[in-house]
PDB file of C-alpha atoms in Angstrom:
ATOM      1  CA  MET F  15      97.264 124.130  91.294  1.00  0.00           C
ATOM      2  CA  ALA F  16      97.387 125.993  94.582  1.00  0.00           C
ATOM      3  CA  SER F  17      95.310 129.129  94.869  1.00  0.00           C
ATOM      4  CA  MET F  18      97.030 132.197  93.496  1.00  0.00           C
ATOM      5  CA  LEU F  19      96.880 135.849  94.443  1.00  0.00           C
ATOM      6  CA  LEU F  20      98.077 137.516  91.250  1.00  0.00           C
ATOM      7  CA  THR F  21      97.604 137.374  87.484  1.00  0.00           C
ATOM      8  CA  ILE F  22      99.897 139.353  85.175  1.00  0.00           C
ATOM      9  CA  VAL F  23      98.318 139.918  81.762  1.00  0.00           C
ATOM     10  CA  VAL F  24     100.728 140.503  78.872  1.00  0.00           C
ATOM     11  CA  PRO F  25      99.119 141.765  75.642  1.00  0.00           C
ATOM     12  CA  ALA F  26     101.133 140.751  72.592  1.00  0.00           C
ATOM     13  CA  TYR F  27     100.992 141.442  68.873  1.00  0.00           C
ATOM     14  CA  ASN F  28     103.862 140.031  66.799  1.00  0.00           C
ATOM     15  CA  GLU F  29     106.021 139.780  69.912  1.00  0.00           C
ATOM     16  CA  ALA F  30     107.684 136.396  69.318  1.00  0.00           C
ATOM     17  CA  GLU F  31     111.209 137.812  69.507  1.00  0.00           C
ATOM     18  CA  ARG F  32     110.620 139.992  72.549  1.00  0.00           C
ATOM     19  CA  LEU F  33     108.692 137.329  74.454  1.00  0.00           C
ATOM     20  CA  GLY F  34     111.560 134.960  73.811  1.00  0.00           C
ATOM     21  CA  ARG F  35     113.644 137.307  75.964  1.00  0.00           C
ATOM     22  CA  THR F  36     111.177 138.662  78.493  1.00  0.00           C
ATOM     23  CA  LEU F  37     108.768 135.818  79.233  1.00  0.00           C
ATOM     24  CA  PRO F  38     111.476 133.762  81.002  1.00  0.00           C
ATOM     25  CA  GLN F  39     112.222 136.863  83.128  1.00  0.00           C
ATOM     26  CA  ILE F  40     108.575 137.196  84.159  1.00  0.00           C
ATOM     27  CA  LEU F  41     108.307 133.488  84.968  1.00  0.00           C
ATOM     28  CA  ALA F  42     111.538 133.609  86.975  1.00  0.00           C
ATOM     29  CA  TRP F  43     110.215 136.554  88.997  1.00  0.00           C
ATOM     30  CA  LEU F  44     106.944 134.731  89.676  1.00  0.00           C
ATOM     31  CA  SER F  45     108.874 131.736  90.980  1.00  0.00           C
ATOM     32  CA  THR F  46     110.033 133.999  93.848  1.00  0.00           C
ATOM     33  CA  PHE F  47     106.542 135.423  94.511  1.00  0.00           C
ATOM     34  CA  HIS F  48     105.480 133.545  97.637  1.00  0.00           C
ATOM     35  CA  ASP F  49     101.727 134.220  97.285  1.00  0.00           C
ATOM     36  CA  GLY F  50     101.494 132.505  93.921  1.00  0.00           C
ATOM     37  CA  GLY F  51     100.970 134.110  90.540  1.00  0.00           C
ATOM     38  CA  ARG F  52     100.234 133.307  86.933  1.00  0.00           C
ATOM     39  CA  VAL F  53     101.029 134.882  83.580  1.00  0.00           C
ATOM     40  CA  LEU F  54      98.326 135.200  80.957  1.00  0.00           C
ATOM     41  CA  VAL F  55      99.596 136.186  77.519  1.00  0.00           C
ATOM     42  CA  VAL F  56      96.926 137.460  75.132  1.00  0.00           C
ATOM     43  CA  ASP F  57      97.960 137.052  71.498  1.00  0.00           C
ATOM     44  CA  ASP F  58      96.172 139.823  69.588  1.00  0.00           C
ATOM     45  CA  GLY F  59      95.903 137.944  66.287  1.00  0.00           C
ATOM     46  CA  SER F  60      99.652 137.897  65.620  1.00  0.00           C
ATOM     47  CA  THR F  61     100.991 136.904  62.214  1.00  0.00           C
ATOM     48  CA  ASP F  62     104.350 135.717  63.566  1.00  0.00           C
ATOM     49  CA  ALA F  63     105.226 132.937  66.028  1.00  0.00           C
ATOM     50  CA  THR F  64     104.029 134.783  69.156  1.00  0.00           C
ATOM     51  CA  GLY F  65     101.850 131.862  70.209  1.00  0.00           C
ATOM     52  CA  ASP F  66     104.710 129.390  69.773  1.00  0.00           C
ATOM     53  CA  ALA F  67     107.001 131.607  71.861  1.00  0.00           C
ATOM     54  CA  VAL F  68     104.518 131.164  74.722  1.00  0.00           C
ATOM     55  CA  ARG F  69     103.634 127.504  74.192  1.00  0.00           C
ATOM     56  CA  VAL F  70     107.248 126.383  74.357  1.00  0.00           C
ATOM     57  CA  HIS F  71     107.278 127.394  78.046  1.00  0.00           C
ATOM     58  CA  MET F  72     103.881 126.003  79.017  1.00  0.00           C
ATOM     59  CA  PRO F  73     104.752 122.311  79.644  1.00  0.00           C
ATOM     60  CA  VAL F  74     107.063 123.208  82.535  1.00  0.00           C
ATOM     61  CA  ASN F  75     105.207 126.337  83.715  1.00  0.00           C
ATOM     62  CA  LEU F  76     101.719 125.393  84.838  1.00  0.00           C
ATOM     63  CA  ASN F  77     101.115 129.012  85.830  1.00  0.00           C
ATOM     64  CA  LEU F  78     101.435 130.193  82.207  1.00  0.00           C
ATOM     65  CA  ASP F  79      98.342 130.506  80.002  1.00  0.00           C
ATOM     66  CA  LEU F  80      97.651 131.777  76.496  1.00  0.00           C
ATOM     67  CA  ILE F  81      94.582 133.369  74.935  1.00  0.00           C
ATOM     68  CA  THR F  82      94.626 133.800  71.163  1.00  0.00           C
ATOM     69  CA  LEU F  83      92.311 136.336  69.530  1.00  0.00           C
ATOM     70  CA  PRO F  84      91.250 135.373  65.979  1.00  0.00           C
ATOM     71  CA  HIS F  85      92.421 138.670  64.473  1.00  0.00           C
ATOM     72  CA  GLN F  86      94.112 141.871  65.587  1.00  0.00           C
ATOM     73  CA  ARG F  87      91.716 144.120  67.490  1.00  0.00           C
ATOM     74  CA  GLY F  88      94.077 146.391  69.401  1.00  0.00           C
ATOM     75  CA  LYS F  89      95.903 146.539  72.715  1.00  0.00           C
ATOM     76  CA  GLY F  90      92.778 147.570  74.606  1.00  0.00           C
ATOM     77  CA  ALA F  91      90.861 144.547  73.366  1.00  0.00           C
ATOM     78  CA  ALA F  92      93.750 142.211  74.239  1.00  0.00           C
ATOM     79  CA  VAL F  93      94.098 143.629  77.752  1.00  0.00           C
ATOM     80  CA  ARG F  94      90.325 143.444  78.252  1.00  0.00           C
ATOM     81  CA  ALA F  95      90.250 139.772  77.249  1.00  0.00           C
ATOM     82  CA  GLY F  96      92.988 138.959  79.745  1.00  0.00           C
ATOM     83  CA  MET F  97      91.569 141.005  82.608  1.00  0.00           C
ATOM     84  CA  LEU F  98      88.119 139.459  82.240  1.00  0.00           C
ATOM     85  CA  ALA F  99      89.600 135.951  82.061  1.00  0.00           C
ATOM     86  CA  ALA F 100      91.581 136.423  85.291  1.00  0.00           C
ATOM     87  CA  SER F 101      90.093 135.063  88.516  1.00  0.00           C
ATOM     88  CA  THR F 102      92.734 136.050  91.091  1.00  0.00           C
ATOM     89  CA  ASP F 103      92.402 138.628  93.865  1.00  0.00           C
ATOM     90  CA  ILE F 104      94.768 141.005  92.061  1.00  0.00           C
ATOM     91  CA  VAL F 105      95.221 141.364  88.316  1.00  0.00           C
ATOM     92  CA  GLY F 106      97.431 143.700  86.345  1.00  0.00           C
ATOM     93  CA  PHE F 107      98.972 144.148  82.944  1.00  0.00           C
ATOM     94  CA  MET F 108     102.477 144.855  81.703  1.00  0.00           C
ATOM     95  CA  ASP F 109     103.920 145.361  78.235  1.00  0.00           C
ATOM     96  CA  ALA F 110     105.822 142.512  76.616  1.00  0.00           C
ATOM     97  CA  ASP F 111     108.978 144.641  76.394  1.00  0.00           C
ATOM     98  CA  LEU F 112     109.124 145.040  80.198  1.00  0.00           C
ATOM     99  CA  SER F 113     109.654 148.788  79.850  1.00  0.00           C
ATOM    100  CA  THR F 114     108.569 149.019  83.490  1.00  0.00           C
ATOM    101  CA  ASP F 115     110.910 147.117  85.769  1.00  0.00           C
ATOM    102  CA  LEU F 116     109.559 143.884  87.296  1.00  0.00           C
ATOM    103  CA  GLN F 117     110.655 145.065  90.752  1.00  0.00           C
ATOM    104  CA  HIS F 118     107.532 147.244  90.853  1.00  0.00           C
ATOM    105  CA  VAL F 119     105.105 144.313  90.724  1.00  0.00           C
ATOM    106  CA  GLN F 120     105.532 143.577  94.439  1.00  0.00           C
ATOM    107  CA  GLU F 121     105.017 147.267  95.197  1.00  0.00           C
ATOM    108  CA  ALA F 122     101.814 147.246  93.143  1.00  0.00           C
ATOM    109  CA  VAL F 123     100.542 144.154  94.967  1.00  0.00           C
ATOM    110  CA  SER F 124     101.314 145.752  98.337  1.00  0.00           C
ATOM    111  CA  ALA F 125      99.459 148.938  97.351  1.00  0.00           C
ATOM    112  CA  ILE F 126      96.354 146.935  96.437  1.00  0.00           C
ATOM    113  CA  GLN F 127      96.581 144.970  99.672  1.00  0.00           C
ATOM    114  CA  ASP F 128      96.858 148.285 101.562  1.00  0.00           C
ATOM    115  CA  GLY F 129      93.543 149.539 100.179  1.00  0.00           C
ATOM    116  CA  ALA F 130      94.038 150.821  96.635  1.00  0.00           C
ATOM    117  CA  ASP F 131      91.483 149.678  94.097  1.00  0.00           C
ATOM    118  CA  VAL F 132      93.649 150.717  91.151  1.00  0.00           C
ATOM    119  CA  LEU F 133      97.418 151.181  91.067  1.00  0.00           C
ATOM    120  CA  ILE F 134      99.008 152.875  88.061  1.00  0.00           C
ATOM    121  CA  GLY F 135     102.667 153.230  87.268  1.00  0.00           C
ATOM    122  CA  SER F 136     103.603 156.822  86.529  1.00  0.00           C
ATOM    123  CA  ARG F 137     106.665 158.178  84.765  1.00  0.00           C
ATOM    124  CA  ALA F 138     105.511 161.690  85.677  1.00  0.00           C
ATOM    125  CA  LEU F 139     106.229 161.506  89.414  1.00  0.00           C
ATOM    126  CA  GLY F 140     109.307 163.272  90.687  1.00  0.00           C
ATOM    127  CA  ASN F 141     111.007 160.148  92.027  1.00  0.00           C
ATOM    128  CA  SER F 142     110.411 158.046  88.917  1.00  0.00           C
ATOM    129  CA  GLN F 143     113.482 157.058  86.899  1.00  0.00           C
ATOM    130  CA  THR F 144     113.745 156.955  83.127  1.00  0.00           C
ATOM    131  CA  VAL F 145     116.673 154.773  82.119  1.00  0.00           C
ATOM    132  CA  VAL F 146     116.280 155.408  78.381  1.00  0.00           C
ATOM    133  CA  ARG F 147     114.195 158.420  77.370  1.00  0.00           C
ATOM    134  CA  GLN F 148     111.832 158.684  74.449  1.00  0.00           C
ATOM    135  CA  PRO F 149     113.065 160.743  71.494  1.00  0.00           C
ATOM    136  CA  ALA F 150     112.155 164.438  71.547  1.00  0.00           C
ATOM    137  CA  TYR F 151     109.383 164.131  68.970  1.00  0.00           C
ATOM    138  CA  ARG F 152     107.603 161.503  71.089  1.00  0.00           C
ATOM    139  CA  ARG F 153     107.937 163.596  74.243  1.00  0.00           C
ATOM    140  CA  GLY F 154     106.381 166.484  72.331  1.00  0.00           C
ATOM    141  CA  GLY F 155     103.620 164.187  71.137  1.00  0.00           C
ATOM    142  CA  ALA F 156     102.970 163.144  74.730  1.00  0.00           C
ATOM    143  CA  ARG F 157     102.443 166.769  75.751  1.00  0.00           C
ATOM    144  CA  VAL F 158      99.981 167.226  72.900  1.00  0.00           C
ATOM    145  CA  PHE F 159      98.202 164.042  73.944  1.00  0.00           C
ATOM    146  CA  ARG F 160      97.808 165.220  77.540  1.00  0.00           C
ATOM    147  CA  GLU F 161      96.151 168.403  76.307  1.00  0.00           C
ATOM    148  CA  LEU F 162      93.864 166.433  73.984  1.00  0.00           C
ATOM    149  CA  ALA F 163      92.974 164.133  76.871  1.00  0.00           C
ATOM    150  CA  ARG F 164      92.025 167.147  78.978  1.00  0.00           C
ATOM    151  CA  GLN F 165      90.083 168.972  76.276  1.00  0.00           C
ATOM    152  CA  ILE F 166      88.375 166.038  74.554  1.00  0.00           C
ATOM    153  CA  GLY F 167      88.578 163.121  76.955  1.00  0.00           C
ATOM    154  CA  GLY F 168      87.297 165.133  79.903  1.00  0.00           C
ATOM    155  CA  LEU F 169      89.882 163.899  82.414  1.00  0.00           C
ATOM    156  CA  PRO F 170      91.617 166.944  83.947  1.00  0.00           C
ATOM    157  CA  ASN F 171      94.986 166.553  85.626  1.00  0.00           C
ATOM    158  CA  THR F 172      95.475 163.278  83.798  1.00  0.00           C
ATOM    159  CA  PRO F 173      98.277 161.221  85.350  1.00  0.00           C
ATOM    160  CA  ASP F 174     100.581 159.175  83.172  1.00  0.00           C
ATOM    161  CA  SER F 175      97.617 157.331  81.702  1.00  0.00           C
ATOM    162  CA  GLN F 176      99.593 155.593  78.953  1.00  0.00           C
ATOM    163  CA  CYS F 177     102.191 153.833  81.105  1.00  0.00           C
ATOM    164  CA  GLY F 178     101.682 150.133  80.407  1.00  0.00           C
ATOM    165  CA  PHE F 179     101.756 149.101  84.062  1.00  0.00           C
ATOM    166  CA  LYS F 180      98.436 148.970  85.924  1.00  0.00           C
ATOM    167  CA  PHE F 181      97.086 146.701  88.659  1.00  0.00           C
ATOM    168  CA  PHE F 182      93.579 146.264  90.074  1.00  0.00           C
ATOM    169  CA  ARG F 183      91.623 144.420  92.704  1.00  0.00           C
ATOM    170  CA  GLY F 184      90.133 141.486  90.831  1.00  0.00           C
ATOM    171  CA  PRO F 185      86.452 142.538  91.129  1.00  0.00           C
ATOM    172  CA  VAL F 186      87.371 146.116  90.194  1.00  0.00           C
ATOM    173  CA  ALA F 187      89.167 144.925  87.058  1.00  0.00           C
ATOM    174  CA  HIS F 188      86.088 142.933  86.037  1.00  0.00           C
ATOM    175  CA  ASP F 189      83.834 145.936  86.644  1.00  0.00           C
ATOM    176  CA  LEU F 190      85.969 148.458  84.759  1.00  0.00           C
ATOM    177  CA  PHE F 191      86.974 146.298  81.818  1.00  0.00           C
ATOM    178  CA  GLY F 192      83.510 144.797  81.574  1.00  0.00           C
ATOM    179  CA  ALA F 193      82.183 148.309  80.987  1.00  0.00           C
ATOM    180  CA  SER F 194      84.968 149.479  78.649  1.00  0.00           C
ATOM    181  CA  VAL F 195      84.567 149.603  74.865  1.00  0.00           C
ATOM    182  CA  ILE F 196      87.773 151.156  73.492  1.00  0.00           C
ATOM    183  CA  ASP F 197      89.893 148.557  71.687  1.00  0.00           C
ATOM    184  CA  ARG F 198      93.029 150.563  70.921  1.00  0.00           C
ATOM    185  CA  TRP F 199      95.385 153.017  72.629  1.00  0.00           C
ATOM    186  CA  MET F 200      92.823 155.106  74.524  1.00  0.00           C
ATOM    187  CA  PHE F 201      91.555 152.205  76.603  1.00  0.00           C
ATOM    188  CA  ASP F 202      93.823 153.326  79.485  1.00  0.00           C
ATOM    189  CA  LEU F 203      92.194 156.723  79.680  1.00  0.00           C
ATOM    190  CA  GLU F 204      88.712 155.215  79.398  1.00  0.00           C
ATOM    191  CA  VAL F 205      89.398 152.840  82.292  1.00  0.00           C
ATOM    192  CA  LEU F 206      90.912 155.591  84.476  1.00  0.00           C
ATOM    193  CA  ARG F 207      88.037 157.954  83.866  1.00  0.00           C
ATOM    194  CA  LEU F 208      85.597 155.142  84.555  1.00  0.00           C
ATOM    195  CA  ALA F 209      87.460 154.374  87.820  1.00  0.00           C
ATOM    196  CA  ARG F 210      86.939 157.986  88.888  1.00  0.00           C
ATOM    197  CA  HIS F 211      83.275 157.762  87.843  1.00  0.00           C
ATOM    198  CA  ARG F 212      82.933 154.652  90.015  1.00  0.00           C
ATOM    199  CA  ASN F 213      84.698 156.377  92.942  1.00  0.00           C
ATOM    200  CA  TYR F 214      87.439 153.776  93.157  1.00  0.00           C
ATOM    201  CA  THR F 215      90.654 154.604  94.974  1.00  0.00           C
ATOM    202  CA  VAL F 216      93.408 155.221  92.414  1.00  0.00           C
ATOM    203  CA  ARG F 217      97.024 155.485  93.514  1.00  0.00           C
ATOM    204  CA  GLN F 218     100.159 156.223  91.538  1.00  0.00           C
ATOM    205  CA  LEU F 219     103.502 154.481  91.801  1.00  0.00           C
ATOM    206  CA  PRO F 220     106.826 155.971  90.665  1.00  0.00           C
ATOM    207  CA  VAL F 221     108.524 153.525  88.331  1.00  0.00           C
ATOM    208  CA  GLU F 222     111.830 152.808  86.681  1.00  0.00           C
ATOM    209  CA  TRP F 223     111.066 152.877  82.984  1.00  0.00           C
ATOM    210  CA  THR F 224     113.099 152.189  79.844  1.00  0.00           C
ATOM    211  CA  ASN F 225     111.896 153.363  76.441  1.00  0.00           C
ATOM    212  CA  ASP F 226     111.741 150.672  73.776  1.00  0.00           C
ATOM    213  CA  PRO F 227     112.536 152.210  70.378  1.00  0.00           C
ATOM    214  CA  ASP F 228     110.431 149.530  68.632  1.00  0.00           C
ATOM    215  CA  SER F 229     107.137 151.273  69.381  1.00  0.00           C
ATOM    216  CA  ARG F 230     103.987 150.097  67.587  1.00  0.00           C
ATOM    217  CA  LEU F 231     102.462 153.576  67.768  1.00  0.00           C
ATOM    218  CA  ARG F 232     102.120 155.277  64.376  1.00  0.00           C
ATOM    219  CA  LEU F 233     101.882 158.987  65.035  1.00  0.00           C
ATOM    220  CA  THR F 234      99.803 159.898  61.964  1.00  0.00           C
ATOM    221  CA  VAL F 235      97.200 157.138  61.733  1.00  0.00           C
ATOM    222  CA  ASP F 236      96.994 156.408  65.455  1.00  0.00           C
ATOM    223  CA  THR F 237      96.697 160.076  66.471  1.00  0.00           C
ATOM    224  CA  LEU F 238      93.519 160.364  64.401  1.00  0.00           C
ATOM    225  CA  ARG F 239      92.189 157.208  66.019  1.00  0.00           C
ATOM    226  CA  MET F 240      93.057 158.589  69.443  1.00  0.00           C
ATOM    227  CA  VAL F 241      91.086 161.779  68.836  1.00  0.00           C
ATOM    228  CA  ARG F 242      88.144 159.724  67.617  1.00  0.00           C
ATOM    229  CA  ASP F 243      88.250 157.447  70.644  1.00  0.00           C
ATOM    230  CA  LEU F 244      88.633 160.365  73.070  1.00  0.00           C
ATOM    231  CA  ALA F 245      85.530 161.924  71.564  1.00  0.00           C
ATOM    232  CA  ARG F 246      83.738 158.603  71.838  1.00  0.00           C
ATOM    233  CA  ILE F 247      84.624 158.317  75.537  1.00  0.00           C
ATOM    234  CA  ARG F 248      83.404 161.843  76.236  1.00  0.00           C
ATOM    235  CA  TRP F 249      80.150 161.214  74.362  1.00  0.00           C
ATOM    236  CA  ARG F 250      79.488 157.977  76.220  1.00  0.00           C
ATOM    237  CA  PHE F 251      79.893 159.725  79.554  1.00  0.00           C
ATOM    238  CA  LEU F 252      77.702 162.646  78.504  1.00  0.00           C
ATOM    239  CA  THR F 253      74.930 160.285  77.397  1.00  0.00           C
ATOM    240  CA  GLY F 254      75.120 158.027  80.471  1.00  0.00           C
ATOM    241  CA  ARG F 255      76.354 154.941  78.615  1.00  0.00           C
ATOM    242  CA  TYR F 256      78.697 154.055  81.477  1.00  0.00           C
ATOM    243  CA  GLY F 257      75.882 154.001  84.003  1.00  0.00           C
ATOM    244  CA  PRO F 258      75.389 156.012  87.179  1.00  0.00           C
ATOM    245  CA  PRO F 259      78.341 157.090  89.312  1.00  0.00           C
ATOM    246  CA  GLY F 260      79.328 155.065  92.341  1.00  0.00           C
ATOM    247  CA  ARG F 261      81.055 151.803  93.118  1.00  0.00           C
ATOM    248  CA  SER F 262      80.009 148.573  91.472  1.00  0.00           C
ATOM    249  CA  ALA F 263      82.617 146.221  92.948  1.00  0.00           C
TER     250      ALA F 263
END
């Protein structure tokens, strides 16, 4: 295969139905990407036909790959596996539901090429567009989360850390995800705080975003896990587990 510039990692847990709709869209977009790109789906130990939904496209899409984890570990673990397996100059991840419009991938690539080390999609910027909003109780939960992230996670003025659209220079992705340990929802915040610790250049991109009502987030159980993981991140920074500050890639 010709050399490629971009890898898009798609973490997936029991996403057979959604990937049946969205994977052809991603592959069609990549066919128009002149610098060459690949899709790497990471199956997080699914119990449905997620793997089959990917394999059916692989014979005619040589730029499509699949990693299958032996059991469910969490979105953070799935993203980490994909990011560390990527070998392209730019690597990013998107959710299987394509809540963030594919049009922003080219913008993310351009931002990295223009000097950003990390590019994050943000629904919080004034010129972002939300096509379908989250229900009120989830918006309230997001406000509570941002305060928890500030108080416990130690990342003041946190941007939209949970938007599932982030792109990195390849070596930066390997550095940040190689040092990360959080397997579930708080991996985004860990990676962003680590990027600041490493003095990488982080830029935000306004995005067009559509809420998917089929969220896998369980507010009761997962909120407790989030608090635990935020505390774990803070403790690891306080005790120097992430190493000295400064760039590594």
